[in-house]
Short mmCIF file of C-alpha atoms in Angstrom, two decimals:
data_model
loop_
_atom_site.label_atom_id
_atom_site.label_comp_id
_atom_site.label_asym_id
_atom_site.label_seq_id
_atom_site.Cartn_x
_atom_site.Cartn_y
_atom_site.Cartn_z
CA MET S 1 27.65 8.69 -10.82
CA SER S 2 24.22 6.97 -10.60
CA THR S 3 21.85 5.48 -13.12
CA VAL S 4 18.35 6.98 -12.56
CA LEU S 5 14.96 6.01 -13.74
CA ILE S 6 12.58 8.98 -13.75
CA THR S 7 8.71 8.83 -14.10
CA GLY S 8 6.84 11.50 -15.78
CA ALA S 9 9.83 13.12 -17.65
CA ALA S 10 8.04 14.44 -20.71
CA THR S 11 7.58 17.95 -19.19
CA GLY S 12 8.23 20.16 -16.16
CA ILE S 13 10.29 18.87 -13.18
CA GLY S 14 10.85 15.48 -14.55
CA ASN S 15 12.06 16.77 -17.98
CA LEU S 16 14.30 19.38 -16.40
CA THR S 17 15.83 16.99 -13.83
CA ALA S 18 16.61 14.46 -16.71
CA GLN S 19 18.55 17.32 -18.38
CA ALA S 20 20.37 18.31 -15.23
CA LEU S 21 21.33 14.79 -14.17
CA THR S 22 22.48 14.01 -17.63
CA ARG S 23 24.43 17.19 -17.76
CA ALA S 24 26.14 16.35 -14.36
CA GLY S 25 27.25 12.88 -15.88
CA HIS S 26 24.59 10.59 -14.56
CA THR S 27 23.02 7.95 -16.74
CA VAL S 28 19.37 8.81 -17.00
CA TRP S 29 16.38 6.66 -18.12
CA ALA S 30 13.71 9.35 -18.80
CA SER S 31 10.24 7.74 -18.97
CA MET S 32 7.08 9.05 -20.37
CA LEU S 33 3.75 8.02 -21.73
CA ASP S 34 3.63 7.20 -25.45
CA PRO S 35 7.02 8.47 -26.36
CA TYR S 36 6.63 7.59 -30.03
CA GLY S 37 3.15 8.82 -30.19
CA ARG S 38 1.74 11.91 -28.59
CA ASN S 39 4.97 12.57 -26.74
CA ASP S 40 7.13 11.98 -29.76
CA ALA S 41 8.13 15.74 -30.11
CA ARG S 42 9.03 15.87 -26.39
CA ARG S 43 11.01 12.72 -26.76
CA ARG S 44 12.98 14.09 -29.57
CA GLU S 45 13.52 17.51 -27.94
CA LEU S 46 14.91 15.92 -24.70
CA LEU S 47 17.24 13.69 -26.80
CA ASP S 48 18.54 16.71 -28.71
CA VAL S 49 19.12 18.87 -25.69
CA THR S 50 21.02 16.09 -23.80
CA ALA S 51 23.00 14.85 -26.87
CA GLN S 52 25.85 17.24 -26.04
CA TYR S 53 26.48 16.17 -22.42
CA ASP S 54 28.75 13.50 -21.17
CA GLY S 55 26.16 11.58 -19.46
CA ALA S 56 23.90 9.15 -21.24
CA LEU S 57 20.08 9.60 -21.67
CA ARG S 58 17.61 7.13 -22.99
CA ILE S 59 13.79 7.38 -23.41
CA ILE S 60 11.60 4.62 -22.29
CA GLU S 61 7.78 4.04 -22.14
CA LEU S 62 6.16 3.84 -18.58
CA ASP S 63 2.61 4.33 -17.73
CA VAL S 64 2.35 4.45 -13.89
CA THR S 65 -1.36 3.27 -14.13
CA SER S 66 -0.21 -0.06 -15.34
CA GLN S 67 1.83 -2.65 -13.31
CA GLU S 68 2.68 -4.39 -16.42
CA SER S 69 4.09 -1.31 -17.94
CA ALA S 70 6.12 -0.61 -14.80
CA ASP S 71 7.33 -4.08 -14.69
CA ALA S 72 8.30 -3.81 -18.45
CA ALA S 73 10.17 -0.56 -17.97
CA VAL S 74 12.31 -1.74 -15.14
CA ALA S 75 13.10 -5.08 -17.03
CA SER S 76 14.18 -3.02 -20.00
CA VAL S 77 16.47 -0.88 -18.00
CA LEU S 78 18.15 -4.00 -16.47
CA ARG S 79 18.28 -5.80 -19.85
CA ASP S 80 19.92 -2.81 -21.69
CA GLY S 81 21.64 -1.08 -18.93
CA GLY S 82 22.50 -3.89 -16.43
CA ASP S 83 21.84 -1.79 -13.40
CA PHE S 84 20.25 1.24 -11.73
CA ASP S 85 20.41 2.63 -8.28
CA VAL S 86 17.94 5.56 -8.12
CA VAL S 87 14.29 5.77 -8.86
CA MET S 88 12.86 9.32 -9.10
CA GLN S 89 9.04 9.21 -8.55
CA ASN S 90 7.83 12.22 -10.30
CA ALA S 91 4.78 11.39 -12.49
CA GLY S 92 1.67 13.14 -11.29
CA HIS S 93 -1.57 14.94 -12.27
CA LEU S 94 -3.33 18.15 -11.02
CA TYR S 95 -6.92 18.53 -10.23
CA VAL S 96 -8.45 22.10 -9.75
CA GLY S 97 -12.06 22.68 -8.54
CA TYR S 98 -14.66 22.17 -5.83
CA THR S 99 -14.04 19.04 -3.91
CA GLU S 100 -17.73 18.03 -3.79
CA ALA S 101 -17.92 18.34 -7.58
CA PHE S 102 -15.29 15.64 -8.21
CA THR S 103 -16.98 12.36 -8.61
CA ALA S 104 -15.77 9.17 -6.75
CA GLU S 105 -14.41 8.13 -10.14
CA ASP S 106 -12.48 11.28 -10.55
CA VAL S 107 -10.77 10.95 -7.32
CA THR S 108 -10.08 7.31 -7.73
CA ARG S 109 -8.42 8.10 -11.17
CA LEU S 110 -6.21 10.83 -9.45
CA PHE S 111 -5.22 8.48 -6.72
CA ASP S 112 -4.42 5.86 -9.30
CA ILE S 113 -1.91 8.13 -10.91
CA ASN S 114 -0.42 10.05 -7.94
CA VAL S 115 -0.37 7.39 -5.35
CA ILE S 116 -0.83 3.90 -6.61
CA GLY S 117 1.38 4.82 -9.56
CA ALA S 118 4.23 5.28 -7.46
CA HIS S 119 3.48 2.14 -5.57
CA ARG S 120 3.52 0.31 -8.79
CA VAL S 121 6.82 1.55 -9.80
CA ASN S 122 8.25 0.67 -6.34
CA ARG S 123 6.90 -2.82 -6.66
CA ALA S 124 8.66 -3.14 -10.03
CA ALA S 125 12.11 -1.53 -8.78
CA LEU S 126 12.52 -2.63 -5.17
CA PRO S 127 13.33 -6.28 -5.81
CA HIS S 128 16.40 -5.01 -7.85
CA LEU S 129 17.47 -2.38 -5.25
CA ARG S 130 16.97 -4.91 -2.40
CA GLY S 131 19.21 -7.47 -4.46
CA ARG S 132 21.89 -5.04 -5.09
CA GLY S 133 21.96 -3.95 -1.34
CA GLY S 134 21.37 -0.14 -1.80
CA GLY S 135 20.01 2.62 -3.81
CA THR S 136 17.68 5.71 -3.45
CA LEU S 137 14.18 6.32 -3.67
CA LEU S 138 13.59 9.86 -4.48
CA TYR S 139 10.09 11.25 -4.38
CA VAL S 140 8.86 14.54 -5.77
CA GLY S 141 6.25 15.53 -3.25
CA SER S 142 4.74 18.90 -2.48
CA THR S 143 4.42 21.41 0.22
CA ILE S 144 0.60 21.30 -0.45
CA MET S 145 0.13 18.58 2.17
CA VAL S 146 1.07 21.14 4.72
CA THR S 147 -0.29 24.43 3.26
CA THR S 148 -3.48 22.79 1.78
CA PRO S 149 -4.58 25.83 -0.28
CA PRO S 150 -8.46 26.04 -1.40
CA PHE S 151 -9.79 24.45 -4.67
CA LEU S 152 -7.10 21.80 -4.76
CA GLY S 153 -8.80 19.22 -2.35
CA PRO S 154 -8.22 15.93 -4.17
CA TYR S 155 -4.83 16.73 -5.36
CA ALA S 156 -3.73 17.81 -1.86
CA ALA S 157 -5.09 14.58 -0.60
CA SER S 158 -3.33 12.60 -3.12
CA LYS S 159 0.02 14.19 -2.30
CA ALA S 160 -0.48 13.64 1.37
CA ALA S 161 -1.14 9.92 0.64
CA PHE S 162 1.93 9.79 -1.74
CA ASP S 163 4.09 11.16 1.13
CA THR S 164 2.81 8.91 3.74
CA LEU S 165 3.40 5.89 1.48
CA ALA S 166 6.83 7.17 0.89
CA VAL S 167 7.59 7.42 4.66
CA ALA S 168 6.10 4.05 5.46
CA THR S 169 8.12 2.33 2.61
CA SER S 170 11.12 4.07 3.84
CA TYR S 171 11.28 2.06 7.09
CA GLU S 172 11.50 -1.41 5.01
CA ALA S 173 13.67 0.09 2.39
CA ASN S 174 16.25 1.31 5.08
CA ALA S 175 16.63 -2.18 6.24
CA PHE S 176 18.27 -3.01 2.79
CA GLY S 177 20.38 0.03 2.61
CA ILE S 178 17.95 1.89 0.27
CA GLU S 179 17.76 5.71 1.11
CA THR S 180 14.58 7.76 0.86
CA CYS S 181 14.62 11.47 -0.11
CA ILE S 182 11.38 13.40 -0.43
CA VAL S 183 11.83 16.69 -2.27
CA MET S 184 8.94 19.07 -1.61
CA PRO S 185 8.44 21.80 -4.16
CA GLY S 186 6.18 24.71 -3.29
CA ALA S 187 3.85 26.26 -5.82
CA ILE S 188 5.10 26.53 -9.23
CA THR S 189 3.11 28.20 -11.81
CA LYS S 190 5.50 28.42 -14.73
CA GLY S 191 7.70 26.02 -16.59
CA THR S 192 5.44 22.99 -16.30
CA GLN S 193 2.07 21.84 -17.70
CA HIS S 194 0.63 21.32 -14.24
CA PHE S 195 -1.97 24.20 -14.46
CA PRO S 196 -2.80 24.18 -18.19
CA ASN S 197 -3.32 20.59 -18.23
CA ALA S 198 -5.20 20.34 -14.94
CA THR S 199 -8.47 18.30 -14.79
CA ARG S 200 -11.59 20.03 -13.70
CA ALA S 201 -14.54 18.33 -11.67
CA GLY S 202 -16.56 15.85 -13.48
CA ASP S 203 -19.97 16.77 -11.83
CA ALA S 204 -20.91 19.92 -13.64
CA ALA S 205 -24.18 20.35 -11.69
CA VAL S 206 -22.49 20.32 -8.44
CA ALA S 207 -19.83 22.73 -9.71
CA ALA S 208 -22.52 25.14 -10.83
CA ALA S 209 -23.91 25.20 -7.22
CA TYR S 210 -20.57 26.72 -6.16
CA ALA S 211 -20.68 29.43 -8.98
CA GLU S 212 -20.35 32.35 -6.59
CA LEU S 213 -16.81 31.12 -5.73
CA ASP S 214 -15.83 31.02 -9.57
CA PRO S 215 -13.94 34.36 -9.45
CA MET S 216 -11.85 32.88 -6.70
CA VAL S 217 -10.89 29.74 -8.69
CA ALA S 218 -10.23 31.92 -11.70
CA ARG S 219 -7.66 33.89 -9.80
CA ASN S 220 -5.90 30.80 -8.17
CA GLU S 221 -2.84 30.80 -10.38
CA GLU S 222 -2.58 34.52 -10.19
CA VAL S 223 -2.92 34.89 -6.50
CA THR S 224 -0.26 31.99 -5.85
CA SER S 225 2.11 33.79 -8.14
CA ALA S 226 1.69 36.87 -5.98
CA LEU S 227 3.05 34.91 -3.13
CA PHE S 228 6.53 34.50 -4.67
CA VAL S 229 9.58 36.05 -3.02
CA PRO S 230 10.39 39.25 -5.17
CA GLY S 231 13.58 38.62 -7.29
CA VAL S 232 13.25 34.86 -7.43
CA ASP S 233 12.58 32.84 -10.45
CA PRO S 234 9.88 30.45 -9.41
CA SER S 235 10.60 27.72 -11.93
CA PRO S 236 11.05 24.12 -11.66
CA VAL S 237 14.78 24.61 -12.59
CA GLY S 238 15.63 25.07 -8.88
CA VAL S 239 13.91 21.75 -8.13
CA ALA S 240 15.96 19.93 -10.72
CA GLU S 241 19.15 21.56 -9.32
CA GLU S 242 18.43 20.29 -5.70
CA ILE S 243 17.72 16.87 -6.87
CA THR S 244 21.10 16.90 -8.74
CA ARG S 245 22.73 18.33 -5.43
CA ILE S 246 21.06 15.62 -3.40
CA LEU S 247 22.07 12.67 -5.66
CA ALA S 248 25.72 13.78 -5.55
CA LEU S 249 25.82 13.26 -1.88
CA PRO S 250 27.36 10.10 -0.45
CA HIS S 251 25.25 7.27 0.98
CA GLY S 252 23.88 8.17 4.43
CA ALA S 253 24.28 11.96 3.88
CA LYS S 254 21.27 12.59 1.69
CA PRO S 255 18.39 14.54 3.47
CA PHE S 256 15.17 12.65 4.05
CA ARG S 257 13.26 16.00 3.20
CA SER S 258 14.15 18.86 1.34
CA VAL S 259 11.96 21.93 0.60
CA VAL S 260 12.13 24.22 -2.53
CA ASP S 261 9.63 26.79 -1.78
CA TYR S 262 9.52 30.21 -3.50
CA THR S 263 6.71 31.39 -1.31
CA ARG S 264 8.49 30.89 2.01
CA SER S 265 5.39 29.35 3.58
CA GLY S 266 7.19 27.97 6.60
CA VAL S 267 6.70 24.29 5.75
CA GLU S 268 10.31 23.46 6.98
CA ALA S 269 9.20 24.26 10.65
CA VAL S 270 6.34 21.97 10.31
CA ASN S 271 8.49 19.24 8.82
CA GLU S 272 10.82 19.54 11.76
CA VAL S 273 8.13 19.05 14.45
CA ALA S 274 6.38 16.22 12.44
CA ARG S 275 9.95 14.58 12.19
CA GLY S 276 10.67 14.67 15.72
CA THR S 277 7.24 13.31 16.72
CA ARG S 278 7.49 10.49 14.26
CA GLU S 279 10.97 9.45 15.18
CA ASN S 280 10.23 9.52 18.93
CA PHE S 281 7.15 7.43 18.42
CA VAL S 282 9.16 4.86 16.27
CA HIS S 283 11.78 4.71 19.05
CA ARG S 284 9.32 4.32 21.65
CA MET S 285 8.09 1.31 19.70
CA GLY S 286 11.56 -0.15 19.69
CA PHE S 287 11.99 -0.01 15.98
CA GLY S 288 14.34 2.89 16.01
CA GLU S 289 16.74 1.09 13.61
CA LEU S 290 14.29 1.42 10.69
CA LEU S 291 14.69 5.15 10.81
CA THR S 292 18.12 5.14 8.93
CA PRO S 293 19.40 3.22 6.01
CA ARG S 294 21.87 0.47 6.60
CA PRO S 295 25.37 0.83 4.81
CA GLN S 296 25.12 -0.26 1.34
CA ARG S 297 26.10 -3.87 0.96
CA ARG S 298 28.02 -3.30 -2.30
CA THR S 299 30.08 -0.43 -0.67
CA GLU S 300 31.00 -2.88 2.19
CA ASP S 301 31.85 -5.54 -0.36
CA ALA S 302 34.15 -3.17 -2.35
CA GLU S 303 36.04 -2.16 0.94
CA ASP S 304 36.62 -5.80 1.72
CA GLU S 305 38.38 -6.49 -1.62
#
């Protein structure tokens, strides 16, 4: 079993995955903003729900917009738990509205959470994973970087940047036996606080200039829900189950990408073409060895004993 540090575990995918992994017997460090303040009720609820399982769950504070907070969270896990081998990068925020109406400051703030936040956590965690000679970086990405629906411009851009950073980091992580998995959920309109808590554009005057499109924006969640395959429950539970399945796989068998898409948008086909193109290019550069993780050093050491 693994010891997993999860970012953004207060609600949605992070919360449900914390429950699923604890239920499966993993040790989980579920991080969230202000767990003894604004998220105190969510902290207590998560502890109550997981208390019955064999796995262990602890709540820890982590603000992905602060390197000090990320460093402190990792240090706390190592001090109190002694080790961890999986980092699940899940924290994120949604913007809905007209791209032009989001100010530069709006977009900077979103990228700070959705992209740089993951980089901060990696910078805090990777020294430990490199030192132990293995582990897993699991990113909760999105199919939105392929489908790119209207009225979600800054958010789609941030998830594309998040994905690219994950891919680029994987080359260097592979050299130290650290696997990378990018789980790509499709649209999910229930069971999370994504849409209810979404931020609107900061420039009201520019947003007003697009008023004729307001009825489309108002129907955004409704029309997205209409794309779901009939008879399928489009909840984040399926994402949590897929992450649990992946983390049960042995080193070297975990997929680089996994799509959980209730709209069947065809993202898998695009991923396969992109994968072949990227891998071919890296091989042509002479860096093919960076495409797959080395065997975990600790596994090798155990076999030698």
